[in-house]
């Protein structure tokens, strides 16, 4: 078995043997510049990987934007429902107050109640209607007594005072 390049060279003729070695050596493998595992390691991140990272970031931004929009809409919905509830409560309160005011108005505007208060508490009386009787008598004293008759003079009824 023979090994290449294992022979000893004579150092006497150094110049000749170096030339002979340089010319007789041929590499046992081909060297291609810019290829191989070392070149790929020096190249860094591939364009395809960067494209996948950009796509993942775009999807994450889309999901975050949709989530933010959903939260915003939910908050707006809750706020609107609370405002509606408050308005319904105000409407119910206003309707109850309106019903109470109608009852009070009907009670306070009752004619018999007003007449009772006026006569009992304030001493007022309902004025009698003036009755004019046309007579041929010239007796003015009788006529003035009939015209000015009131509750203090006695109650007179229009039906009882006919001639």
Coordinates of C-alpha atoms in Angstrom, one line a residue:
X1 CA 0.0 0.0 0.0
X2 CA 1.3 3.3 -0.9
X3 CA 0.6 6.7 0.7
X4 CA 0.7 9.8 -1.4
X5 CA 3.0 12.5 -0.2
X6 CA 4.6 10.4 2.4
X7 CA 8.0 10.2 0.9
X8 CA 10.9 12.0 2.3
X9 CA 12.4 14.7 0.2
X10 CA 16.0 15.6 0.1
X11 CA 16.8 18.9 1.6
X12 CA 19.9 19.3 -0.5
X13 CA 18.1 20.4 -3.6
X14 CA 15.3 22.3 -1.8
X15 CA 14.3 24.4 -4.8
X16 CA 13.7 21.4 -7.0
X17 CA 11.6 19.4 -4.7
X18 CA 9.3 22.3 -3.8
X19 CA 8.6 22.8 -7.4
X20 CA 8.1 19.1 -7.9
X21 CA 5.7 19.0 -4.9
X22 CA 3.7 22.0 -6.1
X23 CA 3.2 20.6 -9.6
X24 CA 2.4 17.1 -8.5
X25 CA -0.1 17.9 -5.8
X26 CA -3.6 17.9 -6.9
X27 CA -6.4 18.1 -4.3
X28 CA -8.4 14.9 -3.8
X29 CA -11.6 16.9 -3.5
X30 CA -13.1 19.9 -5.3
X31 CA -13.3 23.2 -3.5
X32 CA -16.3 25.4 -4.5
X33 CA -16.2 28.9 -3.1
X34 CA -19.4 30.2 -1.3
X35 CA -21.2 26.9 -0.8
X36 CA -21.4 24.3 2.0
X37 CA -22.7 24.3 5.6
X38 CA -20.3 26.9 6.7
X39 CA -21.5 29.4 4.1
X40 CA -25.2 28.7 5.1
X41 CA -24.3 29.3 8.8
X42 CA -22.6 32.7 7.9
X43 CA -25.6 33.7 5.7
X44 CA -27.9 34.2 8.8
X45 CA -31.7 34.0 8.8
X46 CA -33.3 32.8 5.6
X47 CA -35.8 35.0 3.7
X48 CA -38.5 32.3 4.0
X49 CA -38.1 32.3 7.8
X50 CA -38.4 36.1 7.8
X51 CA -41.5 35.9 5.7
X52 CA -43.0 33.4 8.2
X53 CA -42.2 35.8 11.1
X54 CA -43.8 38.7 9.3
X55 CA -46.9 36.7 8.7
X56 CA -47.1 35.6 12.3
X57 CA -46.7 39.3 13.5
X58 CA -49.4 40.4 11.0
X59 CA -51.8 37.7 12.3
X60 CA -51.0 38.7 15.9
X61 CA -51.7 42.3 15.1
X62 CA -55.0 41.4 13.4
X63 CA -56.1 39.3 16.4
X64 CA -55.2 42.1 18.8
X65 CA -57.1 44.6 16.7
X66 CA -60.2 42.4 16.6
X67 CA -59.9 41.8 20.3
X68 CA -59.6 45.5 21.1
X69 CA -62.6 46.3 18.8
X70 CA -64.7 43.5 20.5
X71 CA -63.8 44.9 24.0
X72 CA -64.7 48.4 22.9
X73 CA -68.0 47.3 21.5
X74 CA -68.8 45.3 24.6
X75 CA -68.0 48.3 26.8
X76 CA -70.2 50.6 24.6
X77 CA -73.0 48.0 24.8
X78 CA -72.8 47.8 28.6
X79 CA -72.7 51.6 28.9
X80 CA -75.7 51.9 26.6
X81 CA -77.7 49.3 28.6
X82 CA -76.9 51.1 31.8
X83 CA -78.1 54.4 30.3
X84 CA -81.3 52.7 29.1
X85 CA -81.9 51.3 32.6
X86 CA -81.4 54.7 34.1
X87 CA -83.8 56.2 31.6
X88 CA -86.4 53.5 32.2
X89 CA -86.1 54.2 36.0
X90 CA -86.6 57.9 35.4
X91 CA -89.7 57.2 33.2
X92 CA -91.2 54.9 35.8
X93 CA -90.6 57.5 38.5
X94 CA -92.1 60.3 36.3
X95 CA -95.2 58.1 35.5
X96 CA -95.7 57.4 39.3
X97 CA -95.4 61.1 40.1
X98 CA -97.8 61.9 37.3
X99 CA -100.3 59.5 38.6
X100 CA -99.9 60.9 42.1
X101 CA -100.4 64.4 40.8
X102 CA -103.5 63.5 39.0
X103 CA -105.0 62.0 42.1
X104 CA -104.1 65.1 44.1
X105 CA -105.6 67.4 41.4
X106 CA -108.8 65.4 41.4
X107 CA -109.0 65.5 45.2
X108 CA -108.1 69.2 45.5
X109 CA -110.4 70.3 42.7
X110 CA -113.4 68.7 44.2
X111 CA -116.1 71.4 44.5
X112 CA -117.6 70.1 47.7
X113 CA -114.2 70.0 49.4
X114 CA -113.5 73.6 48.4
X115 CA -116.9 74.7 49.6
X116 CA -116.5 72.8 52.9
X117 CA -113.1 74.4 53.5
X118 CA -114.3 77.9 52.6
X119 CA -117.3 77.7 55.0
X120 CA -115.7 75.8 57.9
X121 CA -112.2 77.3 58.0
X122 CA -112.5 80.7 56.5
X123 CA -116.1 81.6 57.3
X124 CA -117.0 82.2 53.7
X125 CA -120.4 81.5 52.2
X126 CA -121.7 81.0 48.8
X127 CA -123.5 84.1 47.5
X128 CA -127.2 83.7 46.7
X129 CA -128.2 84.5 43.2
X130 CA -129.9 87.9 42.9
X131 CA -133.6 87.6 42.1
X132 CA -135.4 90.5 40.6
X133 CA -139.1 90.5 40.9
X134 CA -141.0 92.8 38.8
X135 CA -144.0 94.1 40.7
X136 CA -146.4 96.9 40.3
X137 CA -146.1 97.9 43.9
X138 CA -144.1 101.0 44.7
X139 CA -143.0 99.6 48.0
X140 CA -139.2 99.8 47.8
X141 CA -138.5 98.4 51.2
X142 CA -139.9 95.0 50.3
X143 CA -138.0 94.9 47.0
X144 CA -134.7 95.7 48.6
X145 CA -135.1 93.0 51.2
X146 CA -135.6 90.4 48.5
X147 CA -132.8 91.6 46.3
X148 CA -130.2 91.8 49.1
X149 CA -131.2 88.5 50.8
X150 CA -128.2 86.4 51.7
X151 CA -127.3 83.6 54.1
X152 CA -127.2 86.0 57.0
X153 CA -130.7 87.1 56.4
X154 CA -131.9 83.6 56.0
X155 CA -131.9 81.2 53.1
X156 CA -134.2 81.9 50.3
X157 CA -135.1 79.7 47.5
X158 CA -135.8 81.0 44.0
X159 CA -138.7 78.6 43.6
X160 CA -140.4 79.8 46.8
X161 CA -140.3 83.5 46.0
X162 CA -142.6 83.6 43.0
X163 CA -145.6 85.8 42.9

